[in-house]
Amino acid sequence: MVTIAERLNSAYQRLQDAAEKSSYPHPVRLLAVSKTKPIESIQAAYDYGQRCFGESYVQEAIEKVQYFANTPDMEWHFIGPIQSNKSRPIAEHFHWVQSVDREKIAKRLDEQRPLGMPALQVLIQVNISSDPAKSGCMPDEIASLAKFIASAEKLTLRGLMTITELTDDKNKQLNYFQQMRQCFDTLRVQYPEVDTLSMGMSGDLEQAVQAGSTMVRIGTDIFGQRQ
Ligand SMILES: *Cc1c(COP(=O)(O)O)cnc(C)c1O
């Protein structure tokens, strides 16, 4: 049987190969997406050196964050759709939220972030392929949402995130990712501190890194298929 450590090692290798081929110089971070996977799998990835983890379902996510509460160097990213009545536990438990796509949610996260905690690190989710099945704002909505987040006291604007429509067409994927990189570069003109473009998953990592991703979110390749 292939262990999580071996799978993680292959994922780092795959990412490094992609990054070396890309003309973008920066290192690319790997977020291990552990949704639906047990604590033991997360522990195995942690023991191998992985520190940042992504979760999509609030209830499950909170249980995991609480289980690892005494492991202070873990970094938890919420990457799932956010219903407004579920924003509070997200604001109270996560380091990052990658799936903010409207002002109402940003406002609630800012209000609900406990005062003693560091600012919540926020990415704006963009629906670059206009896929009706995906969350995310439209590219022309980024500027006003960014303005709101950047001025919110308990939020820090870090950049953009996208999930593109499911397609095997690599050129189409690359094209979407290049459009995202343009949105990212435009955003950085006004907010030079913005440093994160989260795109690329197990199926499209190479295209995303080629287009200038700074963080890929990998689930299946590390933890195996989900039910
Ligand atoms: C599940 C998920 C991933 C990981 O997808 P894999 O194809 O399993 O690598 C990445 N990003 C988001 C937002 C997800 O929900």
mmCIF file of C-alpha atoms and ligand atoms in Angstrom:
data_model
loop_
_atom_site.group_PDB
_atom_site.id
_atom_site.type_symbol
_atom_site.label_atom_id
_atom_site.label_comp_id
_atom_site.label_asym_id
_atom_site.label_seq_id
_atom_site.Cartn_x
_atom_site.Cartn_y
_atom_site.Cartn_z
ATOM 1 C CA MET A 1 0.000 0.000 0.000
ATOM 2 C CA VAL A 2 1.158 3.505 -0.779
ATOM 3 C CA THR A 3 1.431 5.618 2.361
ATOM 4 C CA ILE A 4 0.361 9.228 2.783
ATOM 5 C CA ALA A 5 4.023 10.154 3.214
ATOM 6 C CA GLU A 6 4.862 8.630 -0.167
ATOM 7 C CA ARG A 7 1.902 10.315 -1.839
ATOM 8 C CA LEU A 8 2.812 13.634 -0.265
ATOM 9 C CA ASN A 9 6.369 13.250 -1.406
ATOM 10 C CA SER A 10 5.182 12.627 -4.992
ATOM 11 C CA ALA A 11 2.930 15.670 -4.776
ATOM 12 C CA TYR A 12 5.842 17.899 -3.645
ATOM 13 C CA GLN A 13 7.912 16.441 -6.477
ATOM 14 C CA ARG A 14 5.194 17.030 -9.053
ATOM 15 C CA LEU A 15 4.801 20.603 -7.831
ATOM 16 C CA GLN A 16 8.520 21.222 -7.954
ATOM 17 C CA ASP A 17 8.753 19.876 -11.516
ATOM 18 C CA ALA A 18 5.914 22.151 -12.588
ATOM 19 C CA ALA A 19 7.433 25.167 -10.826
ATOM 20 C CA GLU A 20 10.807 24.602 -12.501
ATOM 21 C CA LYS A 21 9.160 24.661 -15.933
ATOM 22 C CA SER A 22 7.219 27.827 -15.174
ATOM 23 C CA SER A 23 8.593 31.276 -15.930
ATOM 24 C CA TYR A 24 7.252 32.585 -12.609
ATOM 25 C CA PRO A 25 10.118 32.574 -10.100
ATOM 26 C CA HIS A 26 8.334 32.335 -6.776
ATOM 27 C CA PRO A 27 7.974 29.146 -4.727
ATOM 28 C CA VAL A 28 4.485 27.634 -4.924
ATOM 29 C CA ARG A 29 2.840 26.575 -1.673
ATOM 30 C CA LEU A 30 0.964 23.317 -1.335
ATOM 31 C CA LEU A 31 -2.284 23.210 0.621
ATOM 32 C CA ALA A 32 -3.253 19.652 1.585
ATOM 33 C CA VAL A 33 -7.027 19.327 1.151
ATOM 34 C CA SER A 34 -8.150 16.891 3.832
ATOM 35 C CA LYS A 35 -11.954 17.191 3.556
ATOM 36 C CA THR A 36 -13.796 13.906 4.286
ATOM 37 C CA LYS A 37 -10.502 12.311 5.379
ATOM 38 C CA PRO A 38 -9.842 11.059 8.908
ATOM 39 C CA ILE A 39 -7.665 12.605 11.606
ATOM 40 C CA GLU A 40 -5.073 9.832 11.140
ATOM 41 C CA SER A 41 -4.473 10.896 7.547
ATOM 42 C CA ILE A 42 -3.962 14.504 8.593
ATOM 43 C CA GLN A 43 -1.618 13.372 11.353
ATOM 44 C CA ALA A 44 0.402 11.310 8.864
ATOM 45 C CA ALA A 45 0.749 14.318 6.549
ATOM 46 C CA TYR A 46 1.719 16.512 9.497
ATOM 47 C CA ASP A 47 4.336 14.007 10.643
ATOM 48 C CA TYR A 48 5.813 14.146 7.164
ATOM 49 C CA GLY A 49 6.148 17.922 7.420
ATOM 50 C CA GLN A 50 2.947 19.286 5.892
ATOM 51 C CA ARG A 51 1.638 22.267 7.852
ATOM 52 C CA CYS A 52 -1.277 23.807 5.967
ATOM 53 C CA PHE A 53 -4.562 22.032 5.456
ATOM 54 C CA GLY A 54 -7.785 22.880 3.609
ATOM 55 C CA GLU A 55 -11.321 21.925 4.594
ATOM 56 C CA SER A 56 -14.691 22.541 2.915
ATOM 57 C CA TYR A 57 -17.465 21.452 5.264
ATOM 58 C CA VAL A 58 -17.946 23.585 8.372
ATOM 59 C CA GLN A 59 -18.966 20.982 10.958
ATOM 60 C CA GLU A 60 -16.297 18.483 9.992
ATOM 61 C CA ALA A 61 -13.707 21.225 9.659
ATOM 62 C CA ILE A 62 -14.283 22.646 13.134
ATOM 63 C CA GLU A 63 -13.953 19.212 14.715
ATOM 64 C CA LYS A 64 -10.585 18.735 13.049
ATOM 65 C CA VAL A 65 -9.306 22.202 13.940
ATOM 66 C CA GLN A 66 -10.304 21.612 17.550
ATOM 67 C CA TYR A 67 -8.702 18.177 17.609
ATOM 68 C CA PHE A 68 -5.392 19.728 16.573
ATOM 69 C CA ALA A 69 -5.780 22.811 18.784
ATOM 70 C CA ASN A 70 -2.559 22.001 20.645
ATOM 71 C CA THR A 71 -0.526 21.781 17.471
ATOM 72 C CA PRO A 72 0.094 25.502 17.036
ATOM 73 C CA ASP A 73 2.082 25.426 13.811
ATOM 74 C CA MET A 74 -0.796 23.990 11.799
ATOM 75 C CA GLU A 75 -2.453 26.446 9.424
ATOM 76 C CA TRP A 76 -6.114 25.871 8.549
ATOM 77 C CA HIS A 77 -7.752 27.194 5.389
ATOM 78 C CA PHE A 78 -11.484 27.176 4.812
ATOM 79 C CA ILE A 79 -12.070 26.589 1.089
ATOM 80 C CA GLY A 80 -15.758 25.605 0.827
ATOM 81 C CA PRO A 81 -18.878 27.606 0.018
ATOM 82 C CA ILE A 82 -19.967 29.828 2.928
ATOM 83 C CA GLN A 83 -23.596 30.184 3.945
ATOM 84 C CA SER A 84 -24.063 33.343 5.959
ATOM 85 C CA ASN A 85 -25.535 31.497 8.947
ATOM 86 C CA LYS A 86 -22.329 29.392 9.110
ATOM 87 C CA SER A 87 -19.838 32.224 9.019
ATOM 88 C CA ARG A 88 -19.294 32.515 12.772
ATOM 89 C CA PRO A 89 -17.520 29.185 13.416
ATOM 90 C CA ILE A 90 -15.346 29.888 10.381
ATOM 91 C CA ALA A 91 -14.414 33.327 11.730
ATOM 92 C CA GLU A 92 -13.633 31.789 15.111
ATOM 93 C CA HIS A 93 -11.476 28.841 14.055
ATOM 94 C CA PHE A 94 -9.601 29.410 10.815
ATOM 95 C CA HIS A 95 -6.376 31.185 9.862
ATOM 96 C CA TRP A 96 -7.391 31.664 6.235
ATOM 97 C CA VAL A 97 -10.652 31.770 4.282
ATOM 98 C CA GLN A 98 -10.231 31.298 0.531
ATOM 99 C CA SER A 99 -13.879 31.333 -0.516
ATOM 100 C CA VAL A 100 -15.159 34.850 0.156
ATOM 101 C CA ASP A 101 -17.244 35.899 -2.842
ATOM 102 C CA ARG A 102 -19.568 38.627 -1.570
ATOM 103 C CA GLU A 103 -19.509 41.597 0.747
ATOM 104 C CA LYS A 104 -22.182 40.234 3.051
ATOM 105 C CA ILE A 105 -19.920 37.311 3.986
ATOM 106 C CA ALA A 106 -16.827 39.491 4.329
ATOM 107 C CA LYS A 107 -18.729 41.821 6.630
ATOM 108 C CA ARG A 108 -19.920 38.991 8.843
ATOM 109 C CA LEU A 109 -16.450 37.410 9.051
ATOM 110 C CA ASP A 110 -15.005 40.766 10.058
ATOM 111 C CA GLU A 111 -17.642 41.302 12.745
ATOM 112 C CA GLN A 112 -17.399 37.743 14.035
ATOM 113 C CA ARG A 113 -13.608 37.410 14.135
ATOM 114 C CA PRO A 114 -12.741 37.381 17.865
ATOM 115 C CA LEU A 115 -10.781 40.434 18.975
ATOM 116 C CA GLY A 116 -7.820 38.592 20.484
ATOM 117 C CA MET A 117 -7.078 36.604 17.326
ATOM 118 C CA PRO A 118 -4.797 37.696 14.476
ATOM 119 C CA ALA A 119 -6.589 39.054 11.397
ATOM 120 C CA LEU A 120 -8.300 36.471 9.206
ATOM 121 C CA GLN A 121 -6.343 36.011 5.959
ATOM 122 C CA VAL A 122 -8.776 36.323 3.058
ATOM 123 C CA LEU A 123 -8.830 35.306 -0.591
ATOM 124 C CA ILE A 124 -11.602 36.362 -2.949
ATOM 125 C CA GLN A 125 -13.035 33.416 -4.865
ATOM 126 C CA VAL A 126 -13.530 34.211 -8.545
ATOM 127 C CA ASN A 127 -15.762 32.184 -10.868
ATOM 128 C CA ILE A 128 -13.486 32.695 -13.850
ATOM 129 C CA SER A 129 -15.225 30.131 -16.083
ATOM 130 C CA SER A 130 -18.723 31.474 -15.216
ATOM 131 C CA ASP A 131 -19.645 27.939 -14.194
ATOM 132 C CA PRO A 132 -23.183 27.946 -12.746
ATOM 133 C CA ALA A 133 -22.164 25.039 -10.477
ATOM 134 C CA LYS A 134 -19.349 27.040 -8.841
ATOM 135 C CA SER A 135 -19.318 29.817 -6.266
ATOM 136 C CA GLY A 136 -17.245 32.924 -6.800
ATOM 137 C CA CYS A 137 -17.711 36.497 -7.902
ATOM 138 C CA MET A 138 -17.271 37.720 -11.453
ATOM 139 C CA PRO A 139 -13.947 39.358 -12.396
ATOM 140 C CA ASP A 140 -15.578 42.794 -12.586
ATOM 141 C CA GLU A 141 -16.703 42.470 -8.957
ATOM 142 C CA ILE A 142 -13.197 41.903 -7.569
ATOM 143 C CA ALA A 143 -12.303 45.581 -7.163
ATOM 144 C CA SER A 144 -15.192 46.583 -4.919
ATOM 145 C CA LEU A 145 -14.980 43.428 -2.807
ATOM 146 C CA ALA A 146 -11.213 43.915 -2.438
ATOM 147 C CA LYS A 147 -11.790 47.479 -1.297
ATOM 148 C CA PHE A 148 -14.181 46.320 1.399
ATOM 149 C CA ILE A 149 -11.882 43.534 2.652
ATOM 150 C CA ALA A 150 -8.762 45.712 2.603
ATOM 151 C CA SER A 151 -10.469 48.282 4.817
ATOM 152 C CA ALA A 152 -11.991 45.741 7.247
ATOM 153 C CA GLU A 153 -10.271 45.843 10.608
ATOM 154 C CA LYS A 154 -10.074 42.109 11.311
ATOM 155 C CA LEU A 155 -9.488 40.891 7.748
ATOM 156 C CA THR A 156 -6.303 40.921 5.690
ATOM 157 C CA LEU A 157 -6.646 40.761 1.917
ATOM 158 C CA ARG A 158 -4.136 38.203 0.581
ATOM 159 C CA GLY A 159 -5.351 37.565 -2.968
ATOM 160 C CA LEU A 160 -7.553 35.427 -5.192
ATOM 161 C CA MET A 161 -8.727 31.841 -5.476
ATOM 162 C CA THR A 162 -10.481 29.957 -8.264
ATOM 163 C CA ILE A 163 -11.862 26.544 -9.140
ATOM 164 C CA THR A 164 -12.460 26.259 -12.865
ATOM 165 C CA GLU A 165 -15.142 24.271 -14.612
ATOM 166 C CA LEU A 166 -14.410 20.574 -14.876
ATOM 167 C CA THR A 167 -12.780 19.979 -18.265
ATOM 168 C CA ASP A 168 -10.092 17.744 -19.747
ATOM 169 C CA ASP A 169 -9.153 20.467 -22.207
ATOM 170 C CA LYS A 170 -5.739 21.586 -20.982
ATOM 171 C CA ASN A 171 -5.663 24.677 -23.167
ATOM 172 C CA LYS A 172 -8.979 25.803 -21.816
ATOM 173 C CA GLN A 173 -7.723 25.302 -18.250
ATOM 174 C CA LEU A 174 -4.528 27.188 -19.016
ATOM 175 C CA ASN A 175 -6.536 30.026 -20.521
ATOM 176 C CA TYR A 176 -8.733 30.376 -17.427
ATOM 177 C CA PHE A 177 -5.673 30.359 -15.186
ATOM 178 C CA GLN A 178 -4.001 33.017 -17.309
ATOM 179 C CA GLN A 179 -7.093 35.195 -16.973
ATOM 180 C CA MET A 180 -6.865 34.729 -13.201
ATOM 181 C CA ARG A 181 -3.223 35.733 -13.212
ATOM 182 C CA GLN A 182 -4.199 38.939 -15.025
ATOM 183 C CA CYS A 183 -6.836 39.692 -12.383
ATOM 184 C CA PHE A 184 -4.198 39.025 -9.724
ATOM 185 C CA ASP A 185 -1.618 41.325 -11.324
ATOM 186 C CA THR A 186 -4.244 44.056 -11.681
ATOM 187 C CA LEU A 187 -5.216 43.684 -8.026
ATOM 188 C CA ARG A 188 -1.584 43.975 -6.942
ATOM 189 C CA VAL A 189 -1.201 47.346 -8.617
ATOM 190 C CA GLN A 190 -3.537 48.750 -6.014
ATOM 191 C CA TYR A 191 -2.695 46.372 -3.145
ATOM 192 C CA PRO A 192 1.025 45.530 -3.372
ATOM 193 C CA GLU A 193 0.823 43.444 -0.183
ATOM 194 C CA VAL A 194 -1.418 40.917 -1.973
ATOM 195 C CA ASP A 195 0.721 37.803 -2.505
ATOM 196 C CA THR A 196 -1.475 34.746 -3.022
ATOM 197 C CA LEU A 197 -3.080 33.301 -6.136
ATOM 198 C CA SER A 198 -4.654 29.992 -5.137
ATOM 199 C CA MET A 199 -5.342 27.803 -8.162
ATOM 200 C CA GLY A 200 -4.598 24.273 -9.316
ATOM 201 C CA MET A 201 -5.831 20.947 -7.914
ATOM 202 C CA SER A 202 -4.847 17.316 -8.471
ATOM 203 C CA GLY A 203 -6.191 17.378 -12.035
ATOM 204 C CA ASP A 204 -4.809 20.682 -13.303
ATOM 205 C CA LEU A 205 -1.780 21.585 -11.188
ATOM 206 C CA GLU A 206 0.652 21.928 -14.121
ATOM 207 C CA GLN A 207 -1.536 24.363 -16.055
ATOM 208 C CA ALA A 208 -2.130 26.455 -12.925
ATOM 209 C CA VAL A 209 1.565 26.682 -12.049
ATOM 210 C CA GLN A 210 2.468 27.482 -15.639
ATOM 211 C CA ALA A 211 0.056 30.420 -15.475
ATOM 212 C CA GLY A 212 1.520 31.763 -12.220
ATOM 213 C CA SER A 213 -0.271 30.091 -9.314
ATOM 214 C CA THR A 214 1.358 30.714 -5.915
ATOM 215 C CA MET A 215 -0.615 28.038 -4.039
ATOM 216 C CA VAL A 216 -2.078 24.752 -5.242
ATOM 217 C CA ARG A 217 -4.775 22.849 -3.331
ATOM 218 C CA ILE A 218 -4.229 19.113 -3.529
ATOM 219 C CA GLY A 219 -6.605 16.524 -2.075
ATOM 220 C CA THR A 220 -6.963 13.310 -4.086
ATOM 221 C CA ASP A 221 -3.270 12.987 -4.970
ATOM 222 C CA ILE A 222 -2.305 13.037 -1.290
ATOM 223 C CA PHE A 223 -5.183 11.395 0.552
ATOM 224 C CA GLY A 224 -6.731 9.228 -2.180
ATOM 225 C CA GLN A 225 -10.191 9.303 -3.767
ATOM 226 C CA ARG A 226 -13.087 10.696 -1.761
ATOM 227 C CA GLN A 227 -16.433 8.914 -1.478
HETATM 228 C C1 LIG B 1 -11.788 19.359 -2.891
HETATM 229 C C2 LIG B 1 -11.124 20.623 -3.281
HETATM 230 C C3 LIG B 1 -9.803 20.634 -3.767
HETATM 231 C C4 LIG B 1 -8.964 19.387 -3.960
HETATM 232 O O1 LIG B 1 -9.333 18.728 -5.130
HETATM 233 P P1 LIG B 1 -8.547 17.412 -5.619
HETATM 234 O O2 LIG B 1 -9.020 17.265 -7.016
HETATM 235 O O3 LIG B 1 -8.971 16.305 -4.734
HETATM 236 O O4 LIG B 1 -7.099 17.692 -5.541
HETATM 237 C C5 LIG B 1 -9.235 21.867 -4.063
HETATM 238 N N1 LIG B 1 -9.914 23.015 -3.906
HETATM 239 C C6 LIG B 1 -11.180 23.052 -3.447
HETATM 240 C C7 LIG B 1 -11.858 24.365 -3.275
HETATM 241 C C8 LIG B 1 -11.821 21.861 -3.123
HETATM 242 O O5 LIG B 1 -13.082 21.907 -2.675
#
